[in-house]
CSV table of C-alpha atoms in Angstrom, one decimal:
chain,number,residue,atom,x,y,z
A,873,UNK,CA,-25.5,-109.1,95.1
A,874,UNK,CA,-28.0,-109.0,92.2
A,875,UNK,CA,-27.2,-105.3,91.3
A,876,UNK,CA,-24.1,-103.3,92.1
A,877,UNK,CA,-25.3,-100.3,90.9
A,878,UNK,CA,-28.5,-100.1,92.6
A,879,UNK,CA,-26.5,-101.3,96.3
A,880,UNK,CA,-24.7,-98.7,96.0
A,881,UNK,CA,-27.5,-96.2,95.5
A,882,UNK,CA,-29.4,-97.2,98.0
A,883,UNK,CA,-26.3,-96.6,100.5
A,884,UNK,CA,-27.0,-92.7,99.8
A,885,UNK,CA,-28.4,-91.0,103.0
A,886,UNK,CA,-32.1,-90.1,102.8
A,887,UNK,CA,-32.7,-86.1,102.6
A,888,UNK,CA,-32.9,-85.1,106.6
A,889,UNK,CA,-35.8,-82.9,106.2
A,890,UNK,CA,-37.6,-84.8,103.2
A,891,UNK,CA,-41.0,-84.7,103.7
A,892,UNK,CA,-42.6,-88.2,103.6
A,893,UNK,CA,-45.5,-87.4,102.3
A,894,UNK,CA,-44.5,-86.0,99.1
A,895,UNK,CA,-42.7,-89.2,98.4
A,896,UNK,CA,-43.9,-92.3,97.0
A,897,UNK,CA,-43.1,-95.6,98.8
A,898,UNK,CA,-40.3,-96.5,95.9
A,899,UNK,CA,-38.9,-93.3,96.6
A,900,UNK,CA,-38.7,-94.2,100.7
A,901,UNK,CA,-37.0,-97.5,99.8
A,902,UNK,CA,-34.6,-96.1,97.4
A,903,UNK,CA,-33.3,-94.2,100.0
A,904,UNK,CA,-33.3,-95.6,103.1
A,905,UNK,CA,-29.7,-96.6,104.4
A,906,UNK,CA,-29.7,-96.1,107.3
A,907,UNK,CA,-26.5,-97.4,109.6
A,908,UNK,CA,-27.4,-100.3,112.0
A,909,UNK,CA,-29.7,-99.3,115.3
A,910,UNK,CA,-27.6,-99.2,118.6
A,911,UNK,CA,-29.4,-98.3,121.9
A,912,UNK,CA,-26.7,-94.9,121.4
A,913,UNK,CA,-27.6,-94.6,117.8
A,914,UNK,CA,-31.5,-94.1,118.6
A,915,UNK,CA,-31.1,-91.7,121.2
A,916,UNK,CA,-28.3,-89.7,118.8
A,917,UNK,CA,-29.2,-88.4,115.9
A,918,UNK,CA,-25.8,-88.2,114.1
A,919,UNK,CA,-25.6,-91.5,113.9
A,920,UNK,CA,-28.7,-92.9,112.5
A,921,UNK,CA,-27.2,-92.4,109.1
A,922,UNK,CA,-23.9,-91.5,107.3
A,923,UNK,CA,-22.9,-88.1,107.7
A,924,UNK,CA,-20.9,-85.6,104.7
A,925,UNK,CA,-17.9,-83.5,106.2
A,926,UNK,CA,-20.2,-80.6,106.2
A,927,UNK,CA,-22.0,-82.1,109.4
A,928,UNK,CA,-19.1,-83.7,110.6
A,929,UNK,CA,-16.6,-80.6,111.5
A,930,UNK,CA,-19.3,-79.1,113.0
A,931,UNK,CA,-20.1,-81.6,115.4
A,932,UNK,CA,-16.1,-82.3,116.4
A,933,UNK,CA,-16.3,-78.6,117.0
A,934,UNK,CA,-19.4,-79.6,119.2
A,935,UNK,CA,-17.7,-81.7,121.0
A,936,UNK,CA,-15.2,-79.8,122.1
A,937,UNK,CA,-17.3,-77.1,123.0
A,938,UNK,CA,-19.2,-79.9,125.3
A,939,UNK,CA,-16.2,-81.5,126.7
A,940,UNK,CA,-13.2,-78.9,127.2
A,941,UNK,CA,-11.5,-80.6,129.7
A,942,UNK,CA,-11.0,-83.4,128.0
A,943,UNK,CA,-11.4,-82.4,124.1
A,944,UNK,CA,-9.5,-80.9,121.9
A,945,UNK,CA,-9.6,-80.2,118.0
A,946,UNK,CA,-7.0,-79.9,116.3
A,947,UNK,CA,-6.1,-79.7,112.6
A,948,UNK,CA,-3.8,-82.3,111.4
A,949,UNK,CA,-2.9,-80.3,108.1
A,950,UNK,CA,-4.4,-79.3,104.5
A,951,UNK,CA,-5.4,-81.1,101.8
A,952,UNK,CA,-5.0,-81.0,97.9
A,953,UNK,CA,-7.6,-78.8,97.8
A,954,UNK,CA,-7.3,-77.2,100.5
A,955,UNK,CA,-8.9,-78.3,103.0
A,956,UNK,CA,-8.2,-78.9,106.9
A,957,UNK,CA,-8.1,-82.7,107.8
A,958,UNK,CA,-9.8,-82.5,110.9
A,959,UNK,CA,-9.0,-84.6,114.2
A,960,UNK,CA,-10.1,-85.1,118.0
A,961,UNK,CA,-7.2,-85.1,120.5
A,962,UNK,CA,-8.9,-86.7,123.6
A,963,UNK,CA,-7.0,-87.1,127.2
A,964,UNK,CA,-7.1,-85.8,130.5
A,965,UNK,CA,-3.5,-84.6,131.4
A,966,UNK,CA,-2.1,-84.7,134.9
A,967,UNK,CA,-1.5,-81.5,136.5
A,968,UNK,CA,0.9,-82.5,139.2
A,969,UNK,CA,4.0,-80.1,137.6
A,970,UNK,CA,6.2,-81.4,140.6
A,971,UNK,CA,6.1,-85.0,138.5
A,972,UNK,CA,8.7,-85.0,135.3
A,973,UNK,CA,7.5,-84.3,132.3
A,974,UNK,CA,7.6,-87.8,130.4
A,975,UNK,CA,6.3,-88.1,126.8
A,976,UNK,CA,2.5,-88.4,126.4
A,977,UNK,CA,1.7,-91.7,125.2
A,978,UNK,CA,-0.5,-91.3,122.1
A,979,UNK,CA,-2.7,-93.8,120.2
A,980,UNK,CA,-4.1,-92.5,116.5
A,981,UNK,CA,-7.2,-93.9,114.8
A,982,UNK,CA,-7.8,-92.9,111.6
A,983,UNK,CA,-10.4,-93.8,109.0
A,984,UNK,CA,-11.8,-92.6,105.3
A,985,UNK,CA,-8.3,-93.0,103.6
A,986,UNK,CA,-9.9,-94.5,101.2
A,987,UNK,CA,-13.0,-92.0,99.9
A,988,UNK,CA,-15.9,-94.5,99.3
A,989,UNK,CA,-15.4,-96.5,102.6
A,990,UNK,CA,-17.9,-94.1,105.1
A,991,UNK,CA,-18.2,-96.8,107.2
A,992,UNK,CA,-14.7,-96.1,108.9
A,993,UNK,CA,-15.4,-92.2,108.7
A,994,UNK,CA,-18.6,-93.5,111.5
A,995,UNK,CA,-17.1,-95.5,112.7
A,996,UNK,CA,-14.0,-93.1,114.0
A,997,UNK,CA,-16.1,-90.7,115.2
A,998,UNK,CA,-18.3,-93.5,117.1
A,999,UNK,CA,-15.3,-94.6,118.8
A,1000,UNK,CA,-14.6,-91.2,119.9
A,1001,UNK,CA,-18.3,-90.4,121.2
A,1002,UNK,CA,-18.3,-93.3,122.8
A,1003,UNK,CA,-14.8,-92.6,124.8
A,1004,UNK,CA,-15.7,-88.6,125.1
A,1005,UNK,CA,-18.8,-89.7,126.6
A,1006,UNK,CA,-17.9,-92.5,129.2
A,1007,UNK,CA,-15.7,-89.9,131.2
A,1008,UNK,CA,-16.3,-89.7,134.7
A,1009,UNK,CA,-18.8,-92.6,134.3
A,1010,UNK,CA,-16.6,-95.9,133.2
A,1011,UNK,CA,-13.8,-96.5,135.5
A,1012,UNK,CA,-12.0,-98.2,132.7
A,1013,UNK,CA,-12.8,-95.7,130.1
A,1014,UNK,CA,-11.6,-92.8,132.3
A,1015,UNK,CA,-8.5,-94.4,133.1
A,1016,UNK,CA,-7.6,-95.0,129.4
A,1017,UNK,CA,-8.3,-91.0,129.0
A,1018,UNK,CA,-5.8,-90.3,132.0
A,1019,UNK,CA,-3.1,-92.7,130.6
A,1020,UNK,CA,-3.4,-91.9,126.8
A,1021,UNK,CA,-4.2,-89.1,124.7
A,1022,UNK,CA,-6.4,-90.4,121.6
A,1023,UNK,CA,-6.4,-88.9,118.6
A,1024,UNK,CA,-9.5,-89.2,116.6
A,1025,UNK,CA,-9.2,-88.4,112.7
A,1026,UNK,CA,-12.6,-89.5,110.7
A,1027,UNK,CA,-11.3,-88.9,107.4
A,1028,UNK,CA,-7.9,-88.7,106.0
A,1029,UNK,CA,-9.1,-87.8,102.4
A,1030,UNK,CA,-11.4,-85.3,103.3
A,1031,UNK,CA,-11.1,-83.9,99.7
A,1032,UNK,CA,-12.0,-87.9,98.1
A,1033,UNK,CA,-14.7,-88.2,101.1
A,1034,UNK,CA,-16.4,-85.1,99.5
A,1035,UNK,CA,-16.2,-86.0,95.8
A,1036,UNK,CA,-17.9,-89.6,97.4
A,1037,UNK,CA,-21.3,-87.5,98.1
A,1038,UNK,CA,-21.1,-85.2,95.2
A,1039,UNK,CA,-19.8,-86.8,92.4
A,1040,UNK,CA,-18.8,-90.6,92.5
A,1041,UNK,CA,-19.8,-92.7,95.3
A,1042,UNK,CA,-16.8,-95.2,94.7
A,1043,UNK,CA,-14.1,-92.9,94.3
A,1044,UNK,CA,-11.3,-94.2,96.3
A,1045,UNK,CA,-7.9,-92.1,95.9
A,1046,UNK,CA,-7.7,-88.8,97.2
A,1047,UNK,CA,-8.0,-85.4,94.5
A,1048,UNK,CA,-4.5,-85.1,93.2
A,1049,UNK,CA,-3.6,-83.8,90.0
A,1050,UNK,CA,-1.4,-86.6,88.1
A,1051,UNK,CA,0.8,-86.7,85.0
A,1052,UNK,CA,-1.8,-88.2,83.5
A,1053,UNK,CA,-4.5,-84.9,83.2
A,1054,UNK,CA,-7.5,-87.7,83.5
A,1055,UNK,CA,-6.5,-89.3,85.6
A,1056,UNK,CA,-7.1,-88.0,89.5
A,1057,UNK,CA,-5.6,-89.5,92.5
A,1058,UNK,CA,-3.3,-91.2,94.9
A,1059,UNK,CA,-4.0,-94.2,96.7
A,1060,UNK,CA,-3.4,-92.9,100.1
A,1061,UNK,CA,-3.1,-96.2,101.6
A,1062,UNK,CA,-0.2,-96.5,99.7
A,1063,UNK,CA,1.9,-93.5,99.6
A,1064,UNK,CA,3.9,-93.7,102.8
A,1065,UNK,CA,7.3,-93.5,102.7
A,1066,UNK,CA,8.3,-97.1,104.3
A,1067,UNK,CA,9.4,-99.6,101.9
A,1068,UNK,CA,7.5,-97.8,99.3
A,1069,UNK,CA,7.1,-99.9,96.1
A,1070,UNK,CA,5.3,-98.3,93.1
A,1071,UNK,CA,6.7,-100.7,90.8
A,1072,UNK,CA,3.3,-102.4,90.8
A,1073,UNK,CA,1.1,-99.2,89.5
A,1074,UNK,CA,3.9,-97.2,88.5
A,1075,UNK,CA,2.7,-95.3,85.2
A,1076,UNK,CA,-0.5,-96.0,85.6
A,1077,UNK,CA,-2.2,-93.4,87.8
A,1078,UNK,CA,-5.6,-94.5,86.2
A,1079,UNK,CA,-5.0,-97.8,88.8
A,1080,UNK,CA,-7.1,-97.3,92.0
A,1081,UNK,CA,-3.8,-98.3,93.8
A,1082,UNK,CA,-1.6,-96.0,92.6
A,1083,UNK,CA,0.4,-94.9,94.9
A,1084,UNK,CA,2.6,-92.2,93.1
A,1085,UNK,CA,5.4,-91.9,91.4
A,1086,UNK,CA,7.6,-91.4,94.3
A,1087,UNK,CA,7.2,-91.8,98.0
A,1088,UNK,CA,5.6,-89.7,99.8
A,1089,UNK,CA,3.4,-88.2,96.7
A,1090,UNK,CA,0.2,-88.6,98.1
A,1091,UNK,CA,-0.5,-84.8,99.8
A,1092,UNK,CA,-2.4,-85.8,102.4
A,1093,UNK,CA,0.2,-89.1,103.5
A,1094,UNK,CA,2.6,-86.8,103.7
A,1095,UNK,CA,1.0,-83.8,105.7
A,1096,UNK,CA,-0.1,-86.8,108.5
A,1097,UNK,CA,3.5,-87.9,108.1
A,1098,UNK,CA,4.7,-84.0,109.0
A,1099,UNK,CA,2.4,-83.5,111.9
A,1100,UNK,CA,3.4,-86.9,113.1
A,1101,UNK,CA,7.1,-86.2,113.2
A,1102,UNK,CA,6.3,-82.7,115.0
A,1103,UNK,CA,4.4,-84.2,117.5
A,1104,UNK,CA,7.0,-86.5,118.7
A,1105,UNK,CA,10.2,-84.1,118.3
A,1106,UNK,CA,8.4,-81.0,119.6
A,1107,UNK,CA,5.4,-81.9,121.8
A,1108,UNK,CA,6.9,-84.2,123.6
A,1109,UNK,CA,4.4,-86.8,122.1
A,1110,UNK,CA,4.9,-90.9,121.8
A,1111,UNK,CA,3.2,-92.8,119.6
A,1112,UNK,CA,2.5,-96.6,121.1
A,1113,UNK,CA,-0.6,-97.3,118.8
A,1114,UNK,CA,-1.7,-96.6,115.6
A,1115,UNK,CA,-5.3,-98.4,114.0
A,1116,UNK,CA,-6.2,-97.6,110.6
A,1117,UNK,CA,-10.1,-98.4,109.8
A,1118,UNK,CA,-11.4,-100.2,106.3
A,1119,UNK,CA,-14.4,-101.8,105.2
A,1120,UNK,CA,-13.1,-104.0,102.9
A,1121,UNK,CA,-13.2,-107.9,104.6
A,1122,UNK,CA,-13.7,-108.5,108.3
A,1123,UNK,CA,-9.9,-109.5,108.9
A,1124,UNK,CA,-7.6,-107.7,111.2
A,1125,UNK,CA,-4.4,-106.9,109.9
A,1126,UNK,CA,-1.0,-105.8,111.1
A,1127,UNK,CA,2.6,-105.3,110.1
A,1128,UNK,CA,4.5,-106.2,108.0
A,1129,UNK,CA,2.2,-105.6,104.5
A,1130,UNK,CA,4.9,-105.3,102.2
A,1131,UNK,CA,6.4,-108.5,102.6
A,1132,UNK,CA,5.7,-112.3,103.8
A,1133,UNK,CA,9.5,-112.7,104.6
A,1134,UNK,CA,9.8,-109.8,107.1
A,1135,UNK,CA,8.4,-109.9,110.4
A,1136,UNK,CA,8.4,-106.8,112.8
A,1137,UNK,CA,10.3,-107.0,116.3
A,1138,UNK,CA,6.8,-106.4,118.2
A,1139,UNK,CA,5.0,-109.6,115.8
A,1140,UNK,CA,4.1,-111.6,119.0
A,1141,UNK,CA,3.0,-108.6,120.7
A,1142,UNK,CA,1.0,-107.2,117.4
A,1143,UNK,CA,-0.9,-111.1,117.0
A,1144,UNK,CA,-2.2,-111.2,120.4
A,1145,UNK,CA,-3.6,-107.9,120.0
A,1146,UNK,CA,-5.1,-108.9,116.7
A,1147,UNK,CA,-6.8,-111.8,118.2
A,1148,UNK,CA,-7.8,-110.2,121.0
A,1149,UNK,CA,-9.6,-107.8,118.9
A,1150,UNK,CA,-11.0,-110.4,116.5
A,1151,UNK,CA,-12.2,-112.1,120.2
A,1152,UNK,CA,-13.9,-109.0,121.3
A,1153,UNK,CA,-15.8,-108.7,118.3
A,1154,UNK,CA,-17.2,-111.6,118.0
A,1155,UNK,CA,-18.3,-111.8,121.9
A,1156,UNK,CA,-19.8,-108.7,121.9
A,1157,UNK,CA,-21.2,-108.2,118.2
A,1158,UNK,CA,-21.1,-112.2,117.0
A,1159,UNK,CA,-19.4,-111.0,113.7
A,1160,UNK,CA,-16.4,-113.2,112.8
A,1161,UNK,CA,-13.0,-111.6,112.0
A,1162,UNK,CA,-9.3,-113.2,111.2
């Protein structure tokens, strides 16, 4: 990479209605970064390029409006600054009431915890246009909606996601105040209440990893943690999956983080499914992930 600054520039969208031509052919090239063409990307306009949250609520609220017997949006809680963190809950649910009512198995995908990374924020809502749109069509794909509700949440830092396209495109943290008054933000990522350990940034909430000074600090880590909790004591909700999109490396990760010495009862379960991810990948996009 010969020039970080100007990389990152040129990942700015291009002005939808610019008129081409009033702009010189620097101009064009400056601003051309456009997201990879699919066969679905060329016929749908949203996803020929990066979208802000602006565009993005309206079209889950699209979606829904397109879909209602399988779609759902639903507000997961509010940010730092107030605003909703937006999500799709996707599932077809039986209506046979003479069957017991067993907890609704739940898988959560989230993306955009960390600010600058739009490509998991896409990415998300890719996923879900992709599973929206293959109901009734792919056997497989409607059979997943009858057996699971998804839930679909394109950013988790909807307040960092917005500073990203208006301020600093590598922000990271979300919008916190901190004791420090120059200091913004908590490392999302970071501020869950398992085995929490800030001894590593604790202090220092300049670090792009800081993950507050106590558990649980982070607004937005907890208001997922909140909804989470009501879900599955008062909706009769189960959780069996949860994937959390980056665009840092192409490696596939999964528990435990924390530690090299701790190993989670499901570890044979959770390294088949990593490689069977990592295989689908590369058969179906050629990309190579660990």
């Amino acid at each position: 990479m010969h020039d970080l600054a100007q990389t990152i520039y040129e990942s700015y969208p291009s002005p939808a209605f610019a008129d081409s031509s009033s702009q010189s052919l620097e101009d064009h090239r400056t601003f051309s970064p456009s997201l990879r063409s699919t066969p679905d990307s060329e016929s749908n306009i949203f996803f020929r390029d990066y979208q802000p949250l602006s565009v993005i609520v309206p079209w889950m609220r699209l979606l829904q409006s397109l879909f209602p017997s399988h779609v759902r949006m639903i507000n997961i809680g509010i940010s730092y600054e107030g605003r909703d963190i937006p999500a799709l809950r996707v599932g077809v649910h039986p209506t046979n009431s003479e069957k017991p009512s067993t907890p609704r198995k739940s898988v959560i995908i989230t993306g955009g915890s960390h600010a600058r990374e739009w490509i998991s924020t896409s990415t998300v809502n890719y996923v879900a246009y992709s599973l929206i749109t293959s109901y009734g069509k792919s056997r497989s794909m409607t059979k997943l909606l009858e057996e699971f509700d998804w839930i679909f949440i394109p950013t988790l830092n909807p307040d960092g996601y917005v500073y990203t396209w208006e301020n600093d495109r590598l922000w990271r943290k979300n919008r916190q105040q901190t004791s420090l008054r120059f200091c913004r933000g908590v490392d999302l990522d970071r501020a869950f209440g398992f085995e929490w350990d800030g001894g590593a940034t604790a202090g220092n909430p300049c670090s792009e990893s800081f993950s507050g000074d106590g558990p649980f600090q982070g607004v937005e880590s907890r208001r997922f943690a909140d909804w989470a909790k009501n879900e599955t004591e008062n909706n009769n909700i189960e959780f069996v999956g949860f994937l959390d999109l980056h665009s840092y490396s192409q490696n596939v990760l999964y528990p435990y983080s924390y530690s090299c010495d701790s190993s989670p009862p499901s570890l044979e379960n959770l390294e088949e499914l990593g490689m069977g991810l990592a295989k689908a990948i590369r058969l179906s996009q050629g990309e190579q992930y660990e």
